[in-house]
Tab-separated table of C-alpha atoms in Angstrom:
chain	number	residue	atom	x	y	z
A	1	MET	CA	26.001	-17.700	11.731
A	2	LEU	CA	23.877	-18.581	8.714
A	3	ARG	CA	26.877	-17.992	6.459
A	4	ASP	CA	28.670	-20.932	8.064
A	5	HIS	CA	27.067	-22.951	5.298
A	6	GLN	CA	28.900	-21.913	2.120
A	7	LYS	CA	25.916	-22.901	0.013
A	8	ASN	CA	23.900	-20.198	1.796
A	9	ASN	CA	26.084	-17.361	0.457
A	10	LYS	CA	23.926	-17.275	-2.664
A	11	TYR	CA	21.035	-16.042	-0.534
A	12	TYR	CA	22.839	-12.912	0.704
A	13	GLU	CA	24.899	-11.721	-2.264
A	14	PRO	CA	23.395	-9.276	-4.812
A	15	ARG	CA	22.907	-10.620	-8.302
A	16	VAL	CA	22.939	-7.454	-10.404
A	17	ALA	CA	22.811	-4.364	-8.167
A	18	ALA	CA	24.862	-3.266	-5.160
A	19	ILE	CA	22.742	-0.884	-3.069
A	20	GLY	CA	24.401	1.059	-0.277
A	21	PRO	CA	28.032	0.803	0.869
A	22	PHE	CA	28.427	-2.896	1.701
A	23	HIS	CA	28.855	-4.282	-1.829
A	24	HIS	CA	29.414	-1.025	-3.730
A	25	GLY	CA	32.104	-1.512	-6.380
A	26	SER	CA	33.036	-4.935	-5.026
A	27	LYS	CA	32.473	-6.830	-8.294
A	28	PRO	CA	32.486	-5.931	-12.009
A	29	LYS	CA	29.040	-7.486	-12.475
A	30	TYR	CA	27.478	-4.515	-10.649
A	31	GLU	CA	28.832	-1.907	-13.100
A	32	GLN	CA	25.927	-2.143	-15.551
A	33	ALA	CA	23.454	-1.522	-12.744
A	34	GLU	CA	25.336	1.668	-11.768
A	35	LYS	CA	24.625	3.138	-15.211
A	36	ILE	CA	20.940	2.234	-15.002
A	37	LYS	CA	20.723	3.681	-11.480
A	38	LEU	CA	21.963	7.032	-12.789
A	39	GLN	CA	19.221	7.073	-15.447
A	40	LEU	CA	16.555	6.248	-12.883
A	41	ALA	CA	17.872	8.868	-10.449
A	42	VAL	CA	17.863	11.584	-13.105
A	43	ASN	CA	14.289	10.699	-14.022
A	44	PHE	CA	13.184	10.776	-10.366
A	45	VAL	CA	14.640	14.255	-9.863
A	46	LYS	CA	13.029	15.482	-13.069
A	47	ASP	CA	9.576	14.078	-12.193
A	48	SER	CA	9.852	15.491	-8.679
A	49	ALA	CA	10.100	19.039	-10.013
A	50	GLN	CA	13.125	19.513	-7.761
A	51	ASN	CA	16.580	20.852	-8.404
A	52	GLU	CA	19.242	18.149	-8.225
A	53	ALA	CA	21.564	20.347	-6.171
A	54	ASP	CA	18.820	21.084	-3.630
A	55	LEU	CA	17.960	17.410	-3.180
A	56	LEU	CA	21.619	16.474	-2.901
A	57	LYS	CA	22.108	19.204	-0.290
A	58	LYS	CA	19.307	17.756	1.860
A	59	VAL	CA	21.025	14.377	1.851
A	60	GLU	CA	24.350	16.041	2.614
A	61	ASN	CA	22.845	17.797	5.635
A	62	LYS	CA	21.793	14.412	7.049
A	63	ILE	CA	24.904	12.464	6.086
A	64	LYS	CA	26.137	12.163	9.679
A	65	ASP	CA	22.905	10.471	10.772
A	66	LEU	CA	22.848	8.307	7.648
A	67	ARG	CA	26.450	7.215	8.192
A	68	GLU	CA	25.505	6.121	11.707
A	69	CYS	CA	23.037	3.663	10.187
A	70	TYR	CA	25.892	1.482	8.943
A	71	ALA	CA	28.794	-0.352	10.522
A	72	GLU	CA	31.891	1.821	10.608
A	73	GLU	CA	33.898	-0.641	8.540
A	74	ALA	CA	31.308	-0.392	5.743
A	75	THR	CA	31.584	3.402	5.356
A	76	LYS	CA	35.104	4.247	6.545
A	77	LYS	CA	36.522	4.200	3.007
A	78	TYR	CA	34.002	6.834	1.869
A	79	ASP	CA	34.310	10.503	2.737
A	80	ASP	CA	31.122	12.498	3.312
A	81	ASP	CA	30.901	13.713	-0.283
A	82	SER	CA	31.254	10.270	-1.889
A	83	LEU	CA	28.862	8.665	0.623
A	84	THR	CA	26.338	11.458	0.062
A	85	TRP	CA	26.449	10.947	-3.695
A	86	MET	CA	26.171	7.155	-3.382
A	87	LEU	CA	23.135	7.305	-1.093
A	88	PHE	CA	21.544	10.046	-3.196
A	89	VAL	CA	21.805	8.021	-6.423
A	90	ASP	CA	20.791	4.747	-4.787
A	91	GLY	CA	17.837	6.330	-2.972
A	92	CYS	CA	16.480	8.195	-5.997
A	93	SER	CA	16.938	5.200	-8.309
A	94	MET	CA	15.228	2.827	-5.858
A	95	LEU	CA	12.212	5.120	-5.519
A	96	GLU	CA	11.983	5.577	-9.285
A	97	PHE	CA	12.323	1.818	-9.848
A	98	ILE	CA	9.409	1.161	-7.498
A	99	TYR	CA	7.266	4.030	-8.784
A	100	LYS	CA	7.821	3.183	-12.474
A	101	TYR	CA	7.789	-0.570	-11.929
A	102	GLU	CA	5.352	-1.260	-14.771
A	103	MET	CA	7.196	1.006	-17.205
A	104	LEU	CA	10.797	-0.071	-16.690
A	105	GLU	CA	11.048	-1.167	-20.317
A	106	SER	CA	11.310	2.533	-21.191
A	107	PHE	CA	14.695	2.510	-19.415
A	108	GLU	CA	15.748	-0.467	-21.569
A	109	ILE	CA	15.805	-2.768	-18.562
A	110	LYS	CA	15.124	-6.402	-19.448
A	111	ARG	CA	12.581	-8.395	-17.480
A	112	ASP	CA	15.207	-10.775	-16.108
A	113	GLN	CA	17.220	-7.782	-14.868
A	114	VAL	CA	14.069	-6.405	-13.230
A	115	ALA	CA	13.498	-9.720	-11.445
A	116	PHE	CA	17.106	-9.854	-10.222
A	117	ALA	CA	16.956	-6.214	-9.093
A	118	GLU	CA	13.796	-6.940	-7.088
A	119	HIS	CA	15.642	-9.841	-5.478
A	120	ASP	CA	18.527	-7.530	-4.572
A	121	MET	CA	16.283	-4.893	-2.992
A	122	PHE	CA	15.271	-7.289	-0.199
A	123	LEU	CA	18.773	-8.433	0.777
A	124	LEU	CA	19.866	-7.568	4.307
A	125	GLU	CA	23.226	-6.152	3.204
A	126	ASN	CA	21.586	-4.151	0.405
A	127	GLN	CA	19.294	-1.965	2.506
A	128	LEU	CA	18.977	1.816	2.496
A	129	PRO	CA	17.790	3.662	5.609
A	130	TYR	CA	14.080	4.388	5.287
A	131	GLN	CA	14.775	7.879	6.610
A	132	LEU	CA	16.777	8.482	3.420
A	133	LEU	CA	13.848	7.370	1.248
A	134	GLU	CA	11.488	9.471	3.355
A	135	LEU	CA	13.734	12.525	2.949
A	136	LEU	CA	13.750	12.148	-0.832
A	137	MET	CA	9.994	11.461	-0.998
A	138	ILE	CA	9.042	14.456	1.152
A	139	SER	CA	11.128	16.674	-1.095
A	140	SER	CA	9.154	15.435	-4.097
A	141	THR	CA	5.870	16.814	-5.402
A	142	LYS	CA	4.608	13.235	-5.826
A	143	TYR	CA	5.144	12.181	-2.214
A	144	GLU	CA	1.798	10.397	-1.714
A	145	ASP	CA	2.018	8.585	-5.048
A	146	VAL	CA	5.526	7.313	-4.360
A	147	LYS	CA	4.586	6.300	-0.815
A	148	ASP	CA	1.575	4.329	-2.087
A	149	SER	CA	3.718	2.672	-4.746
A	150	ILE	CA	6.103	1.449	-2.024
A	151	GLU	CA	3.144	-0.035	-0.147
A	152	ARG	CA	1.997	-1.873	-3.278
A	153	PHE	CA	5.513	-2.987	-4.119
A	154	VAL	CA	6.023	-4.507	-0.675
A	155	GLN	CA	2.613	-6.204	-0.752
A	156	MET	CA	3.461	-7.561	-4.183
A	157	HIS	CA	6.452	-9.346	-2.653
A	158	GLY	CA	4.571	-10.821	0.282
A	159	VAL	CA	4.124	-14.493	1.016
A	160	ALA	CA	1.071	-14.832	-1.257
A	161	PRO	CA	1.060	-11.844	-3.640
A	162	GLU	CA	-2.098	-11.156	-5.594
A	163	PRO	CA	-1.791	-11.450	-9.386
A	164	GLN	CA	-1.484	-8.337	-11.555
A	165	ARG	CA	-0.649	-5.927	-8.758
A	166	GLY	CA	1.955	-3.612	-10.197
A	167	ALA	CA	3.690	-1.027	-8.058
A	168	GLN	CA	2.180	1.820	-10.071
A	169	ASN	CA	-1.340	0.391	-10.166
A	170	THR	CA	-3.684	3.338	-9.818
A	171	GLN	CA	-6.417	1.282	-8.159
A	172	PRO	CA	-6.946	1.866	-4.435
A	173	ILE	CA	-5.103	-0.476	-2.100
A	174	LYS	CA	-7.592	-3.124	-0.999
A	175	HIS	CA	-5.518	-4.475	1.868
A	176	VAL	CA	-5.915	-3.123	5.369
A	177	HIS	CA	-3.494	-0.248	5.712
A	178	ILE	CA	-1.446	-0.850	8.833
A	179	PRO	CA	-0.273	2.385	10.484
A	180	MET	CA	3.384	2.989	9.740
A	181	GLU	CA	4.272	4.602	13.073
A	182	PRO	CA	6.960	3.993	14.017
A	183	LYS	CA	8.353	3.906	10.490
A	184	PRO	CA	10.341	0.878	9.322
A	185	THR	CA	14.113	0.929	9.421
A	186	HIS	CA	14.369	-0.132	5.788
A	187	LEU	CA	12.502	-1.932	3.000
A	188	LEU	CA	13.229	-5.403	4.364
A	189	GLU	CA	11.625	-4.537	7.693
A	190	TYR	CA	8.675	-3.040	5.809
A	191	LEU	CA	8.196	-6.451	4.169
A	192	LEU	CA	8.585	-8.207	7.520
A	193	THR	CA	5.802	-6.179	9.132
A	194	ARG	CA	3.431	-6.831	6.239
A	195	MET	CA	4.059	-10.560	6.303
A	196	LEU	CA	3.468	-10.788	10.042
A	197	GLY	CA	0.489	-8.430	10.007
A	198	TYR	CA	1.598	-5.816	12.521
A	199	PRO	CA	3.428	-2.464	12.576
A	200	PRO	CA	7.211	-2.312	12.927
A	201	ILE	CA	8.512	-3.598	16.248
A	202	GLY	CA	11.698	-3.316	18.187
A	203	ARG	CA	11.401	0.222	19.592
A	204	SER	CA	11.296	0.861	23.309
A	205	GLY	CA	11.221	-2.886	23.877
A	206	GLN	CA	7.587	-3.128	22.723
A	207	MET	CA	6.432	-6.470	21.438
A	208	PRO	CA	3.218	-7.776	19.855
A	209	SER	CA	0.684	-9.201	22.285
A	210	ASP	CA	1.495	-12.817	21.402
A	211	ALA	CA	5.208	-12.436	21.955
A	212	SER	CA	7.287	-15.226	23.364
A	213	GLU	CA	7.308	-15.820	27.087
A	214	GLU	CA	10.966	-16.660	26.928
A	215	GLU	CA	13.080	-14.259	24.897
A	216	PRO	CA	16.254	-15.273	23.101
A	217	PRO	CA	19.248	-13.186	24.125
A	218	GLN	CA	19.091	-9.657	22.741
A	219	PRO	CA	22.575	-8.161	22.993
A	220	GLY	CA	22.422	-4.405	22.953
A	221	ALA	CA	18.615	-4.273	22.960
A	222	GLY	CA	17.143	-0.885	23.762
A	223	GLY	CA	19.791	1.019	21.799
A	224	ALA	CA	19.076	3.435	18.973
A	225	ARG	CA	17.203	1.971	16.033
A	226	ASN	CA	19.903	3.166	13.667
A	227	THR	CA	22.184	0.490	15.103
A	228	GLN	CA	20.019	-2.161	13.456
A	229	LEU	CA	21.536	-1.458	10.059
A	230	ARG	CA	24.969	-1.530	11.653
A	231	ALA	CA	24.061	-4.963	12.971
A	232	ILE	CA	23.887	-6.177	9.387
A	233	HIS	CA	27.459	-7.420	9.638
A	234	PHE	CA	26.337	-9.952	12.192
A	235	LEU	CA	26.419	-12.365	9.244
A	236	ASP	CA	30.186	-12.519	9.631
A	237	ASN	CA	30.270	-12.238	13.447
A	238	LEU	CA	29.018	-14.025	16.557
A	239	LEU	CA	29.274	-17.397	14.818
A	240	THR	CA	30.435	-19.508	17.753
A	241	LYS	CA	28.091	-17.958	20.335
A	242	MET	CA	25.027	-18.264	18.117
A	243	GLN	CA	25.792	-21.882	17.236
A	244	GLU	CA	26.086	-22.785	20.907
A	245	TYR	CA	22.817	-21.004	21.605
A	246	ILE	CA	21.054	-22.854	18.776
A	247	ARG	CA	22.220	-26.254	20.003
A	248	ARG	CA	21.144	-25.483	23.565
A	249	LYS	CA	17.725	-24.151	22.547
A	250	LYS	CA	17.061	-27.146	20.308
A	251	ARG	CA	17.816	-29.511	23.167
A	252	GLU	CA	15.528	-27.521	25.482
A	253	THR	CA	12.755	-27.389	22.888
A	254	SER	CA	12.911	-31.139	22.269
A	255	ALA	CA	12.744	-31.822	25.995
A	256	ASN	CA	9.935	-29.386	26.840
A	257	HIS	CA	7.794	-29.746	23.725
A	258	PRO	CA	7.993	-33.344	22.447
A	259	GLN	CA	6.369	-33.759	19.041
A	260	SER	CA	5.418	-37.198	17.791
A	261	PHE	CA	4.100	-36.216	14.348
A	262	ARG	CA	6.524	-35.381	11.561
A	263	ASN	CA	5.062	-34.317	8.255
A	264	VAL	CA	1.969	-33.693	6.147
A	265	GLN	CA	1.570	-37.338	5.180
A	266	GLU	CA	1.505	-38.518	8.788
A	267	LEU	CA	-1.016	-35.843	9.727
A	268	GLN	CA	-3.169	-36.754	6.741
A	269	ALA	CA	-3.115	-40.411	7.823
A	270	ALA	CA	-4.355	-39.285	11.247
A	271	GLY	CA	-7.393	-37.609	9.687
A	272	ILE	CA	-6.049	-34.055	9.546
A	273	ARG	CA	-6.975	-32.018	6.488
A	274	PHE	CA	-5.317	-28.818	5.280
A	275	ARG	CA	-7.228	-25.635	4.482
A	276	GLN	CA	-6.460	-22.001	3.629
A	277	SER	CA	-6.573	-19.668	6.609
A	278	LYS	CA	-8.835	-16.604	6.765
A	279	GLU	CA	-5.933	-14.153	6.380
A	280	PRO	CA	-3.984	-15.786	3.539
A	281	SER	CA	-1.255	-13.112	3.423
A	282	VAL	CA	-0.416	-13.115	7.164
A	283	LEU	CA	2.132	-15.736	8.202
A	284	LYS	CA	0.912	-16.012	11.775
A	285	ASP	CA	-2.648	-16.925	10.775
A	286	ILE	CA	-2.193	-20.634	11.515
A	287	TYR	CA	-4.778	-22.451	13.608
A	288	PHE	CA	-6.243	-25.907	14.165
A	289	LYS	CA	-9.855	-27.067	14.528
A	290	SER	CA	-11.105	-30.540	15.410
A	291	PHE	CA	-14.490	-32.065	14.552
A	292	LEU	CA	-15.265	-35.660	15.601
A	293	CYS	CA	-12.568	-37.827	14.026
A	294	CYS	CA	-11.405	-35.117	11.615
A	295	GLY	CA	-8.970	-32.277	12.210
A	296	PHE	CA	-8.381	-29.198	10.074
A	297	LEU	CA	-5.084	-27.317	9.989
A	298	TYR	CA	-5.449	-23.841	8.483
A	299	LEU	CA	-2.367	-22.343	6.825
A	300	PRO	CA	-1.759	-19.109	4.880
A	301	LYS	CA	-1.099	-19.416	1.166
A	302	ILE	CA	2.500	-19.292	0.024
A	303	LYS	CA	4.035	-18.799	-3.400
A	304	VAL	CA	7.293	-20.695	-3.900
A	305	ASP	CA	9.575	-19.434	-6.653
A	306	ASP	CA	13.242	-18.511	-7.145
A	307	SER	CA	12.903	-15.446	-4.914
A	308	MET	CA	11.459	-17.268	-1.902
A	309	GLY	CA	14.718	-18.717	-0.584
A	310	PRO	CA	16.713	-15.447	-0.557
A	311	LYS	CA	13.736	-13.457	0.721
A	312	PHE	CA	13.068	-15.675	3.721
A	313	MET	CA	16.737	-16.247	4.515
A	314	ASN	CA	17.322	-12.488	4.686
A	315	LEU	CA	14.205	-11.946	6.789
A	316	ILE	CA	15.408	-14.658	9.163
A	317	ALA	CA	18.873	-13.092	9.223
A	318	TYR	CA	17.345	-9.727	10.104
A	319	GLU	CA	15.305	-11.243	12.931
A	320	MET	CA	18.544	-12.635	14.347
A	321	CYS	CA	20.262	-9.233	14.413
A	322	PRO	CA	21.317	-8.611	18.038
A	323	ASP	CA	19.794	-5.109	18.210
A	324	PHE	CA	16.445	-6.061	16.686
A	325	GLN	CA	14.061	-7.019	19.475
A	326	ASN	CA	11.304	-9.121	17.918
A	327	ASP	CA	9.326	-12.322	18.348
A	328	PHE	CA	11.025	-14.333	15.547
A	329	GLY	CA	7.773	-14.549	13.587
A	330	VAL	CA	9.255	-15.423	10.173
A	331	THR	CA	11.791	-17.810	11.701
A	332	SER	CA	8.992	-19.594	13.554
A	333	TYR	CA	6.825	-19.792	10.428
A	334	ILE	CA	9.607	-21.365	8.346
A	335	GLY	CA	10.404	-23.724	11.210
A	336	PHE	CA	6.751	-24.784	11.368
A	337	LEU	CA	6.550	-25.405	7.606
A	338	ASP	CA	9.843	-27.275	7.714
A	339	SER	CA	8.329	-29.607	10.333
A	340	LEU	CA	5.480	-30.352	7.900
A	341	ILE	CA	7.535	-30.752	4.733
A	342	ASP	CA	10.026	-33.596	4.425
A	343	TYR	CA	9.303	-35.107	1.029
A	344	ALA	CA	7.831	-34.262	-2.356
A	345	ASP	CA	4.522	-35.910	-1.403
A	346	ASP	CA	4.143	-33.414	1.455
A	347	VAL	CA	4.510	-30.563	-1.031
A	348	LYS	CA	2.120	-32.277	-3.441
A	349	HIS	CA	-0.606	-32.480	-0.801
A	350	LEU	CA	-0.228	-28.814	0.187
A	351	ARG	CA	-0.343	-27.898	-3.482
A	352	LYS	CA	-3.538	-29.904	-4.032
A	353	SER	CA	-5.022	-28.193	-0.970
A	354	HIS	CA	-4.380	-24.825	-2.720
A	355	ILE	CA	-2.071	-23.688	0.078
A	356	LEU	CA	1.224	-23.860	-1.787
A	357	ARG	CA	1.757	-22.540	-5.318
A	358	ASN	CA	4.815	-24.124	-6.902
A	359	PHE	CA	6.605	-21.897	-9.427
A	360	LEU	CA	10.011	-23.358	-8.613
A	361	GLY	CA	9.914	-26.650	-10.491
A	362	SER	CA	9.321	-30.135	-9.140
A	363	ASP	CA	7.783	-30.828	-5.740
A	364	ASP	CA	11.059	-32.453	-4.759
A	365	GLU	CA	12.895	-29.152	-5.330
A	366	VAL	CA	10.442	-27.361	-3.044
A	367	ALA	CA	10.909	-29.968	-0.309
A	368	LYS	CA	14.693	-29.642	-0.565
A	369	LEU	CA	14.413	-25.841	-0.381
A	370	PHE	CA	12.408	-25.920	2.859
A	371	ASN	CA	14.745	-28.502	4.366
A	372	GLU	CA	17.691	-26.303	3.432
A	373	ILE	CA	16.430	-22.964	4.737
A	374	GLY	CA	14.943	-24.651	7.804
A	375	THR	CA	18.389	-25.705	9.034
A	376	ASP	CA	19.794	-24.176	12.257
A	377	LEU	CA	16.717	-22.112	13.115
A	378	VAL	CA	15.623	-21.200	16.634
A	379	PRO	CA	11.852	-20.595	16.427
A	380	ASN	CA	9.780	-18.903	19.082
A	381	THR	CA	8.068	-21.892	20.704
A	382	ALA	CA	5.270	-19.716	22.099
A	383	ILE	CA	3.898	-18.574	18.722
A	384	TYR	CA	2.484	-21.921	17.546
A	385	TYR	CA	2.407	-23.664	20.918
A	386	ASP	CA	-1.407	-23.950	21.042
A	387	VAL	CA	-1.579	-25.142	17.431
A	388	LYS	CA	1.028	-27.845	17.989
A	389	ARG	CA	-0.607	-28.915	21.246
A	390	LYS	CA	-4.006	-29.338	19.557
A	391	ILE	CA	-2.440	-31.252	16.672
A	392	GLU	CA	-0.584	-33.465	19.133
A	393	ASP	CA	-3.768	-34.132	21.133
A	394	HIS	CA	-5.598	-35.128	17.950
A	395	TYR	CA	-2.668	-37.196	16.711
A	396	LYS	CA	-2.360	-39.116	19.986
A	397	THR	CA	-6.088	-39.941	20.203
A	398	ASN	CA	-6.057	-43.500	18.882
A	399	TRP	CA	-9.749	-43.842	17.990
A	400	LYS	CA	-9.541	-40.735	15.809
A	401	LYS	CA	-6.536	-42.167	13.999
A	402	TRP	CA	-8.284	-45.535	13.560
A	403	MET	CA	-11.447	-43.925	12.206
A	404	ALA	CA	-9.407	-41.758	9.865
A	405	GLN	CA	-7.458	-44.765	8.589
A	406	PHE	CA	-10.680	-46.741	8.116
A	407	PHE	CA	-12.289	-43.981	6.053
A	408	HIS	CA	-9.074	-43.425	4.109
A	409	GLU	CA	-8.746	-47.115	3.219
A	410	HIS	CA	-12.388	-47.789	2.382
A	411	PHE	CA	-13.746	-44.447	1.195
A	412	SER	CA	-10.862	-42.913	-0.692
A	413	SER	CA	-12.938	-42.350	-3.865
A	414	PRO	CA	-16.485	-41.091	-4.610
A	415	TRP	CA	-17.425	-44.470	-6.092
A	416	THR	CA	-16.784	-46.372	-2.880
A	417	ILE	CA	-18.840	-43.801	-0.975
A	418	LEU	CA	-21.748	-44.155	-3.434
A	419	ALA	CA	-21.502	-47.943	-3.251
A	420	PHE	CA	-21.613	-47.788	0.545
A	421	ILE	CA	-24.681	-45.527	0.455
A	422	GLY	CA	-26.331	-47.954	-1.980
A	423	VAL	CA	-25.670	-50.858	0.376
A	424	LEU	CA	-27.154	-48.904	3.293
A	425	LEU	CA	-30.273	-48.058	1.268
A	426	GLY	CA	-30.638	-51.695	0.209
A	427	LEU	CA	-30.331	-52.901	3.792
A	428	GLY	CA	-32.814	-50.274	4.924
A	429	MET	CA	-35.390	-51.254	2.322
A	430	THR	CA	-34.934	-54.948	3.118
A	431	ALA	CA	-35.381	-54.290	6.836
A	432	ALA	CA	-38.499	-52.193	6.203
A	433	GLN	CA	-40.008	-54.838	3.977
A	434	THR	CA	-39.263	-57.569	6.531
A	435	TRP	CA	-40.799	-55.562	9.355
A	436	TYR	CA	-43.910	-54.773	7.323
A	437	ALA	CA	-44.345	-58.381	6.343
A	438	ALA	CA	-44.003	-59.516	9.949
A	439	ASN	CA	-46.472	-56.984	11.315
A	440	SER	CA	-49.233	-57.208	8.698
A	441	GLY	CA	-50.939	-60.066	6.989
A	442	THR	CA	-50.506	-58.630	3.532
A	443	ALA	CA	-47.306	-58.220	1.608
A	444	PRO	CA	-46.411	-54.591	0.775
A	445	CYS	CA	-46.964	-55.011	-2.967
A	446	GLU	CA	-50.340	-56.680	-2.483
A	447	ALA	CA	-51.356	-53.955	-0.024
A	448	LEU	CA	-50.476	-51.335	-2.600
A	449	LEU	CA	-52.547	-53.076	-5.292
A	450	GLU	CA	-55.544	-53.309	-2.973
A	451	TYR	CA	-55.192	-49.641	-2.087
A	452	LEU	CA	-55.159	-48.625	-5.756
A	453	LYS	CA	-58.115	-50.912	-6.495
A	454	ASP	CA	-60.156	-49.301	-3.725
A	455	ARG	CA	-59.461	-45.908	-5.294
A	456	GLY	CA	-60.744	-47.016	-8.655
A	457	TYR	CA	-57.464	-47.436	-10.439
């Protein structure tokens, strides 16, 4: 459905590396990456103190299950031997890439190639089954180290990554370690769970506690989790049905949840200020507080760079997979931000509030990006319902808007505030002097002189 827009193809196609069967050998530009993957795979096997034949045999023994993870049309041209070798090389090279992230120069990989490869590792059609990675890690003598490096690598690609957090950083992980049971289906789902702040979902129909009261259609829900990777080809299927569903849901949402405010500038004019939320790396940590005529909307930090568009578009695409039962957390987050961001000035205000970090270019480019990726989304209306309701209540309270506009027009700088305080002090002193003069026969200055004279001064 999302591929209906030709301009969106750039978000789903690998730049330098084809991982797995979907894009393998499809374009000459991926040939250089195949050579580098072989080097990385050889190094992983060597560091693991394992025999290459033994590791390959373990993958071969599981090839039937691994094949089931993909759509039949993606693997039908590969026999078991060629598919085993492909997954073995791709799995070993991916683990070595993540584990040796800070030392990739030793493999003569340029920094721009590293950045593009990272981009490719979080594409929906470039995923490897996590059970494959787990099989290779367990067979390695450095299992715990590799597992921790994956955790750091995923955190490093979150919505607001911390600076200088390499995948092979030997420092302990400071973030709360969320239990990984059940294990993620692949690396993209691993990232999804970290961004939303809860363990993987979608098994046995279990949902987080704040799940939507009304669920979008889930064709095939309840089936084996392996079918989720097969559902990857939904990008080229179900176009008509999904478009009809989107149009219907948008009409229902507009009717049931009318929203009079539009963007950051309008909220700011109504006295609403923007602050960082308490959990800056969790997308769902959005809440609203009101105090007198002022309102405060708390949002998680977000880093906007070249990787943000593809990353979020592929996360949204994964949430829309028919077999993946979920609460559309990322889709809803992007939809919420898209409702706040229309113009460059909206981005500018979020940037000045230290919520948005712009590494993309101009504020206008960021606004266009959000407007582009926010097209044709069906958010879960239950996730931010309370937040939107509180904002709407504040926005529709006229006296709060009037007070906010008054303060904005007359006290927009520190100097006007100081001048106002000075006027108040002057009026207070004048009133006190007038009252004293009216209630005593002696002027204040004369009374002070008499007092000092009595004391011998």
